[in-house]
Amino acid sequence: MSKIAILPGDGIGVEIIAEARKVLACLDLSFEMEQAEVGGAAYVAHGHPLPDSTLNLAKSADAILFGAVGDWQFDKLERALRPEQAILGLRKNLQLFANFRPAICYEELTAASTLKPEIVAGLDILIIRELTGDIYFGQPRGRRESPDGAFAGAPEAFDTMRYTKPEIERIAHVAFQAARKRRGKLLSVDKANVLETFQFWRDVVTEVHAGYPDVELEHMYVDNAAMQLVKAPKRLDVVVTGNMFGDILSDEAAMLTGSIGMLPSASLNDRKQGLYEPSHGSAPDIAGKGIANPLATILSAAMMLRFSLDQEAAAQRIEAAVKSVLAQGLRTADIHSEGTRKVGTAEMGDAVVAALKAQG
Ligand code: IPM
Ligand code: MG
């Protein structure tokens, strides 16, 4: 039986995971599910954001359904104990190097985007972000006395941007294969005009391209890509990039769709073990109020069924149920507009369950 580790985390994580669990429970599938603390909640309970018990549970599972981590009350802790270290630790320990962040603008939500409807209507982009390398994890890093330059002797901080060839190759293969299943177009985003790391990235992606002659490859500098995302986003299809550029561009892409509250994500390793989480964060400002949008988490559960649990049909049922509640005019506060019905977190989850049951 497939095993799912459920890690709700902090803030709205707890509420939205509860809704995803309702949805999973009404499918005719049986899983072994085990829940554990992560992030600030784990720090409070066990003194560490990613305790061994949670890490071992995650390692032993086929898939991890993750809520969100982070809360202002933990911002003063030393970096190693902050909630964000939990998600970084899970990514690194499980080698979840391939992060899929789809940005889809649902027809019913076109008006919720800050961009003009004609720019975003029908938008369907897939950002593939490398997730375990780059400046996020590069060593050395730290603080020291500046060894040289105009400010030698002054205190300084530094991080290291680096990628090995195999790391670039494996994410490039994932991206070319994903592009092949869609429109056969791949955009690789880099900063080859300035950074050695990303000239190397461009060279390696070009080399890997030789094995995918049916896919059209384009390269673009990240500053231009940021501009194209708001200028003509529908020209983009599959975008592959490094960890830091992917972090930034995926938030930008999320805003094209109206609400980050709608966007799921998947982080996979080469064994198809995956961590599934909404693209939004823990939103401590609205936590506990019952108003958070659970749809990104519910859609993340659908991605989990598809990519890690081999249940494509169930994934499609959930996605259809989400479309149907939107068509019924139900909206949480983040996507609410005139003429639609504002509902809370639990009511939205119940509506998805009802839509699933109505499919017969
Ligand atoms: C994300 C988040 C994380 C990241 C933080 C919480 C560490 O912004 O998943 O995009 O920077 O990767
Ligand atoms: Mg981010």
Coordinates of C-alpha atoms and ligand atoms in Angstrom, one line a residue:
M1 CA 0.0 0.0 0.0
S2 CA 1.3 3.5 -0.8
K3 CA 2.4 5.6 2.1
I4 CA 1.7 9.3 2.4
A5 CA 3.5 11.5 4.9
I6 CA 1.2 14.4 5.9
L7 CA 3.1 17.5 7.1
P8 CA 0.7 20.4 7.7
G9 CA 3.3 22.7 9.2
D10 CA 2.4 26.3 10.3
G11 CA -0.1 29.0 9.7
I12 CA -2.8 28.1 7.2
G13 CA -1.0 24.8 6.5
V14 CA -3.1 23.1 9.1
E15 CA -6.4 24.2 7.7
I16 CA -5.7 23.6 4.1
I17 CA -4.2 20.1 4.7
A18 CA -7.4 19.2 6.5
E19 CA -9.4 19.9 3.4
A20 CA -7.0 18.0 1.1
R21 CA -7.4 15.0 3.5
K22 CA -11.2 15.2 3.2
V23 CA -10.8 15.0 -0.6
L24 CA -8.3 12.1 -0.5
A25 CA -10.6 10.3 1.9
C26 CA -13.6 10.3 -0.5
L27 CA -11.7 8.6 -3.3
D28 CA -12.0 4.9 -3.4
L29 CA -8.4 4.4 -2.8
S30 CA -6.6 3.2 0.4
F31 CA -3.3 4.7 1.5
E32 CA -1.3 4.5 4.7
M33 CA -1.2 8.0 6.0
E34 CA 0.9 9.3 8.9
Q35 CA 1.0 12.9 10.1
A36 CA 3.9 14.7 11.7
E37 CA 5.0 18.2 12.8
V38 CA 7.3 20.3 10.6
G39 CA 8.6 23.9 10.6
G40 CA 7.7 26.1 13.6
A41 CA 5.2 23.6 14.9
A42 CA 8.1 21.0 15.1
Y43 CA 10.4 23.5 16.7
V44 CA 7.8 24.1 19.4
A45 CA 7.2 20.3 19.9
H46 CA 10.7 18.9 19.4
G47 CA 13.2 21.9 19.4
H48 CA 14.0 21.5 15.7
P49 CA 12.1 22.5 12.5
L50 CA 12.9 19.1 10.9
P51 CA 13.3 16.5 13.7
D52 CA 14.7 13.1 12.8
S53 CA 11.3 11.5 13.4
T54 CA 9.7 13.8 10.7
L55 CA 12.6 13.3 8.3
N56 CA 12.5 9.6 8.7
L57 CA 8.8 9.5 8.1
A58 CA 9.3 11.6 4.9
K59 CA 12.1 9.3 3.7
S60 CA 9.9 6.2 4.3
A61 CA 6.9 7.5 2.4
D62 CA 6.1 7.4 -1.4
A63 CA 4.9 10.9 -1.2
I64 CA 4.7 13.8 1.2
L65 CA 1.8 16.2 1.3
F66 CA 3.1 19.4 2.8
G67 CA 1.2 22.5 4.0
A68 CA 3.4 25.5 4.6
V69 CA 6.0 26.6 7.1
G70 CA 7.0 29.9 8.7
D71 CA 5.7 32.4 11.2
W72 CA 7.0 35.7 12.3
Q73 CA 7.5 34.5 15.9
F74 CA 10.4 32.3 14.7
D75 CA 12.2 35.0 12.6
K76 CA 14.5 35.8 15.5
L77 CA 15.8 32.2 15.8
E78 CA 19.2 31.4 14.5
R79 CA 19.0 30.4 10.8
A80 CA 19.5 26.7 11.4
L81 CA 16.3 26.6 13.6
R82 CA 14.0 28.7 11.4
P83 CA 10.9 27.0 9.9
E84 CA 12.2 27.5 6.3
Q85 CA 15.1 25.1 7.0
A86 CA 12.6 22.3 7.2
I87 CA 11.6 22.6 3.6
L88 CA 15.2 23.1 2.5
G89 CA 16.3 20.1 4.5
L90 CA 13.6 17.9 3.0
R91 CA 14.5 19.0 -0.5
K92 CA 18.2 18.3 0.1
N93 CA 17.9 15.1 2.1
L94 CA 15.4 13.5 -0.4
Q95 CA 17.2 14.9 -3.4
L96 CA 14.0 16.5 -4.7
F97 CA 15.7 18.3 -7.5
A98 CA 12.9 18.7 -10.0
N99 CA 10.3 21.3 -9.0
F100 CA 7.2 21.6 -11.2
R101 CA 5.3 24.8 -10.8
P102 CA 2.4 25.1 -13.2
A103 CA 0.8 28.5 -13.6
I104 CA -2.6 28.0 -15.1
C105 CA -5.2 30.8 -15.4
Y106 CA -8.6 29.3 -15.0
E107 CA -11.2 30.8 -17.3
E108 CA -13.4 31.7 -14.4
L109 CA -10.6 33.6 -12.7
T110 CA -9.3 35.7 -15.6
A111 CA -10.6 38.8 -14.0
A112 CA -8.8 38.1 -10.7
S113 CA -5.4 38.7 -12.3
T114 CA -3.9 42.2 -12.0
L115 CA -3.0 41.9 -15.7
K116 CA -5.4 42.6 -18.6
P117 CA -7.7 39.6 -19.3
E118 CA -6.5 39.3 -22.9
I119 CA -2.9 38.9 -21.7
V120 CA -3.6 36.0 -19.3
A121 CA -6.8 34.3 -20.6
G122 CA -5.9 30.7 -21.3
L123 CA -2.4 30.9 -19.8
D124 CA -0.8 27.6 -19.1
I125 CA 2.9 27.7 -18.3
L126 CA 5.0 25.0 -16.6
I127 CA 8.0 26.3 -14.7
I128 CA 10.6 23.6 -13.9
R129 CA 12.9 24.9 -11.2
E130 CA 16.1 23.1 -10.2
L131 CA 15.6 22.7 -6.4
T132 CA 18.7 21.3 -4.7
G133 CA 21.7 23.3 -6.1
D134 CA 22.7 26.9 -6.9
I135 CA 23.3 29.6 -4.5
Y136 CA 20.7 28.1 -2.1
F137 CA 23.0 25.3 -1.1
G138 CA 26.5 26.3 -2.5
Q139 CA 29.4 26.3 0.0
P140 CA 31.2 28.1 1.2
R141 CA 28.9 30.7 2.7
G142 CA 29.0 32.9 5.7
R143 CA 30.3 36.0 7.3
R144 CA 33.9 37.1 7.6
E145 CA 36.3 40.0 7.3
S146 CA 36.5 41.0 3.7
P147 CA 39.8 39.5 2.4
D148 CA 40.4 41.9 -0.5
G149 CA 39.0 44.8 -2.7
A150 CA 38.2 48.4 -1.9
F151 CA 36.7 47.4 1.5
A152 CA 39.2 44.9 2.6
G153 CA 39.0 44.3 6.4
A154 CA 35.3 45.3 6.5
P155 CA 32.7 42.8 7.7
E156 CA 31.1 41.0 4.7
A157 CA 28.7 38.2 4.0
F158 CA 28.9 35.8 1.0
D159 CA 27.1 32.9 -0.7
T160 CA 28.4 30.6 -3.5
M161 CA 26.5 30.1 -6.7
R162 CA 27.6 26.7 -8.2
Y163 CA 26.2 23.9 -10.4
T164 CA 27.9 20.6 -11.3
K165 CA 27.3 19.2 -14.8
P166 CA 25.3 16.2 -13.6
E167 CA 22.9 18.5 -11.7
I168 CA 22.2 20.5 -14.8
E169 CA 22.0 17.4 -17.0
R170 CA 19.3 15.7 -14.9
I171 CA 17.0 18.8 -14.7
A172 CA 17.5 19.4 -18.4
H173 CA 16.4 15.8 -19.2
V174 CA 13.3 16.3 -17.0
A175 CA 12.5 19.6 -18.8
F176 CA 13.0 18.3 -22.3
Q177 CA 10.8 15.3 -21.5
A178 CA 8.1 17.6 -20.1
A179 CA 8.3 19.8 -23.1
R180 CA 7.9 16.8 -25.4
K181 CA 4.6 16.0 -23.7
R182 CA 3.3 19.5 -24.2
R183 CA 4.0 21.9 -27.1
G184 CA 7.5 20.7 -27.9
K185 CA 9.0 24.0 -26.8
L186 CA 11.5 24.6 -24.0
L187 CA 12.8 27.9 -22.7
S188 CA 15.9 27.8 -20.6
V189 CA 16.5 30.8 -18.4
D190 CA 20.0 31.9 -17.3
K191 CA 22.3 34.8 -16.8
A192 CA 25.0 33.7 -19.2
N193 CA 26.0 37.2 -20.0
V194 CA 27.3 37.8 -16.5
L195 CA 27.6 34.6 -14.5
E196 CA 30.1 31.8 -15.1
T197 CA 27.7 29.3 -13.5
F198 CA 24.9 30.2 -16.0
Q199 CA 27.2 30.2 -19.1
F200 CA 27.9 26.6 -18.0
W201 CA 24.2 26.0 -17.5
R202 CA 23.5 27.2 -21.1
D203 CA 26.3 25.0 -22.5
V204 CA 25.1 21.9 -20.7
V205 CA 21.4 22.4 -21.6
T206 CA 22.5 22.9 -25.2
E207 CA 24.5 19.6 -25.1
V208 CA 21.5 17.7 -23.6
H209 CA 19.3 19.2 -26.3
A210 CA 21.1 17.0 -28.9
G211 CA 19.1 14.0 -27.6
Y212 CA 15.8 15.8 -28.1
P213 CA 15.8 17.1 -31.7
D214 CA 12.0 17.2 -31.7
V215 CA 12.0 19.8 -29.0
E216 CA 12.6 23.5 -29.9
L217 CA 15.1 25.0 -27.4
E218 CA 15.4 28.8 -26.7
H219 CA 17.7 30.5 -24.2
M220 CA 16.8 33.7 -22.5
Y221 CA 18.4 35.9 -19.9
V222 CA 16.5 36.1 -16.6
D223 CA 15.9 39.8 -16.7
N224 CA 14.3 39.5 -20.1
A225 CA 12.3 36.4 -19.0
A226 CA 10.9 38.4 -16.1
M227 CA 9.8 41.1 -18.6
Q228 CA 8.3 38.6 -21.1
L229 CA 6.3 37.0 -18.3
V230 CA 4.2 40.1 -17.9
K231 CA 4.5 41.3 -21.5
A232 CA 3.5 38.2 -23.5
P233 CA 3.2 35.2 -21.1
K234 CA 1.2 33.1 -23.4
R235 CA 4.3 32.8 -25.7
L236 CA 5.9 30.7 -23.0
D237 CA 5.2 27.0 -22.4
V238 CA 7.8 25.0 -20.5
V239 CA 10.5 27.1 -18.7
V240 CA 13.5 25.5 -17.0
T241 CA 15.8 27.4 -14.8
G242 CA 18.0 27.3 -11.7
N243 CA 17.0 27.4 -8.1
M244 CA 17.1 31.1 -7.4
F245 CA 15.8 32.4 -10.7
G246 CA 13.0 29.8 -10.4
D247 CA 12.1 31.0 -7.0
I248 CA 11.6 34.5 -8.3
L249 CA 10.0 33.8 -11.7
S250 CA 7.5 31.3 -10.2
D251 CA 6.1 33.9 -7.8
E252 CA 5.8 36.3 -10.7
A253 CA 4.1 33.7 -12.9
A254 CA 1.7 32.9 -10.0
M255 CA 0.4 36.4 -10.1
L256 CA -0.6 36.1 -13.7
T257 CA -3.2 33.5 -12.7
G258 CA -5.1 35.7 -10.4
S259 CA -4.2 34.1 -7.1
I260 CA -1.2 32.2 -5.7
G261 CA -3.9 30.4 -3.7
M262 CA -4.7 28.3 -6.8
L263 CA -1.2 27.0 -7.6
P264 CA 0.0 23.5 -6.7
S265 CA 3.6 22.3 -6.9
A266 CA 5.5 19.0 -7.1
S267 CA 9.1 18.4 -6.1
L268 CA 10.4 15.0 -7.4
N269 CA 13.6 13.0 -7.1
D270 CA 14.7 10.3 -9.6
R271 CA 12.7 7.6 -7.9
K272 CA 9.4 9.5 -8.4
Q273 CA 9.2 10.1 -4.6
G274 CA 7.8 13.5 -4.3
L275 CA 6.9 16.4 -2.0
Y276 CA 3.6 18.2 -2.9
E277 CA 2.8 21.6 -1.6
P278 CA 0.8 24.7 -2.5
S279 CA 3.0 27.4 -4.0
H280 CA 1.8 29.9 -1.4
G281 CA 3.3 30.2 2.1
S282 CA 1.9 29.9 5.6
A283 CA 0.1 33.3 5.6
P284 CA 0.2 33.7 9.4
D285 CA -1.9 36.9 9.1
I286 CA -5.0 34.9 8.1
A287 CA -4.2 31.6 9.9
G288 CA -7.0 30.2 12.0
K289 CA -9.7 32.4 10.5
G290 CA -11.0 29.7 8.2
I291 CA -10.7 31.9 5.1
A292 CA -7.6 30.5 3.3
N293 CA -8.0 29.0 -0.1
P294 CA -7.5 25.2 0.1
L295 CA -7.6 24.6 -3.7
A296 CA -3.8 24.8 -4.2
T297 CA -3.3 22.1 -1.7
I298 CA -6.2 20.0 -3.1
L299 CA -4.6 20.4 -6.6
S300 CA -1.2 19.4 -5.1
A301 CA -2.8 16.2 -3.8
A302 CA -3.9 15.6 -7.5
M303 CA -0.3 16.1 -8.7
M304 CA 0.7 13.6 -6.0
L305 CA -1.7 11.0 -7.2
R306 CA -0.4 11.5 -10.8
F307 CA 3.4 11.7 -10.3
S308 CA 4.1 9.5 -7.2
L309 CA 1.1 7.2 -6.7
D310 CA 0.3 6.2 -10.3
Q311 CA -3.4 7.2 -10.0
E312 CA -3.9 9.4 -13.0
A313 CA -7.7 8.8 -13.1
A314 CA -8.1 10.0 -9.5
A315 CA -5.9 13.0 -10.3
Q316 CA -8.1 14.0 -13.2
R317 CA -11.3 13.5 -11.0
I318 CA -9.9 16.0 -8.5
E319 CA -9.0 18.5 -11.1
A320 CA -12.4 18.3 -12.7
A321 CA -14.0 18.7 -9.3
V322 CA -12.0 21.9 -8.7
K323 CA -13.1 23.3 -12.1
S324 CA -16.7 22.4 -11.2
V325 CA -16.7 24.4 -7.9
L326 CA -15.2 27.4 -9.7
A327 CA -17.9 27.1 -12.4
Q328 CA -20.5 27.0 -9.6
G329 CA -19.3 30.4 -8.6
L330 CA -17.7 29.4 -5.2
R331 CA -14.8 31.6 -4.3
T332 CA -12.6 32.0 -1.2
A333 CA -11.7 35.6 -0.3
D334 CA -8.5 35.7 -2.3
I335 CA -10.3 35.0 -5.6
H336 CA -13.7 36.5 -4.8
S337 CA -15.2 39.1 -7.1
E338 CA -18.7 40.6 -7.7
G339 CA -21.3 38.1 -8.7
T340 CA -19.6 35.1 -7.1
R341 CA -20.3 33.5 -3.7
K342 CA -17.7 33.9 -1.0
V343 CA -17.0 30.8 1.0
G344 CA -14.6 29.8 3.8
T345 CA -11.8 27.1 3.7
A346 CA -14.0 24.2 5.0
E347 CA -16.9 25.1 2.8
M348 CA -14.6 25.1 -0.3
G349 CA -13.2 21.7 0.7
D350 CA -16.8 20.3 1.2
A351 CA -17.8 21.6 -2.2
V352 CA -14.9 19.8 -3.9
V353 CA -15.9 16.6 -2.0
A354 CA -19.6 17.1 -3.2
A355 CA -18.4 17.7 -6.8
L356 CA -16.4 14.4 -6.6
K357 CA -19.4 12.5 -5.3
A358 CA -21.5 14.0 -8.1
Q359 CA -19.2 12.5 -10.7
G360 CA -20.7 9.1 -9.7
Ligands
IPM1 C1 9.6 28.6 -2.2 C2 9.9 29.4 -1.0 C3 11.1 28.8 -0.4 C4 12.2 29.0 -1.3 C5 11.5 29.3 1.0 C6 10.3 29.2 2.0 C7 12.7 28.7 1.6 O1 10.0 30.7 -1.3 O2 9.3 27.4 -2.1 O3 9.5 29.2 -3.3 O4 12.9 30.0 -1.4 O5 12.5 28.0 -2.1
MG2 MG 9.5 31.2 -3.3

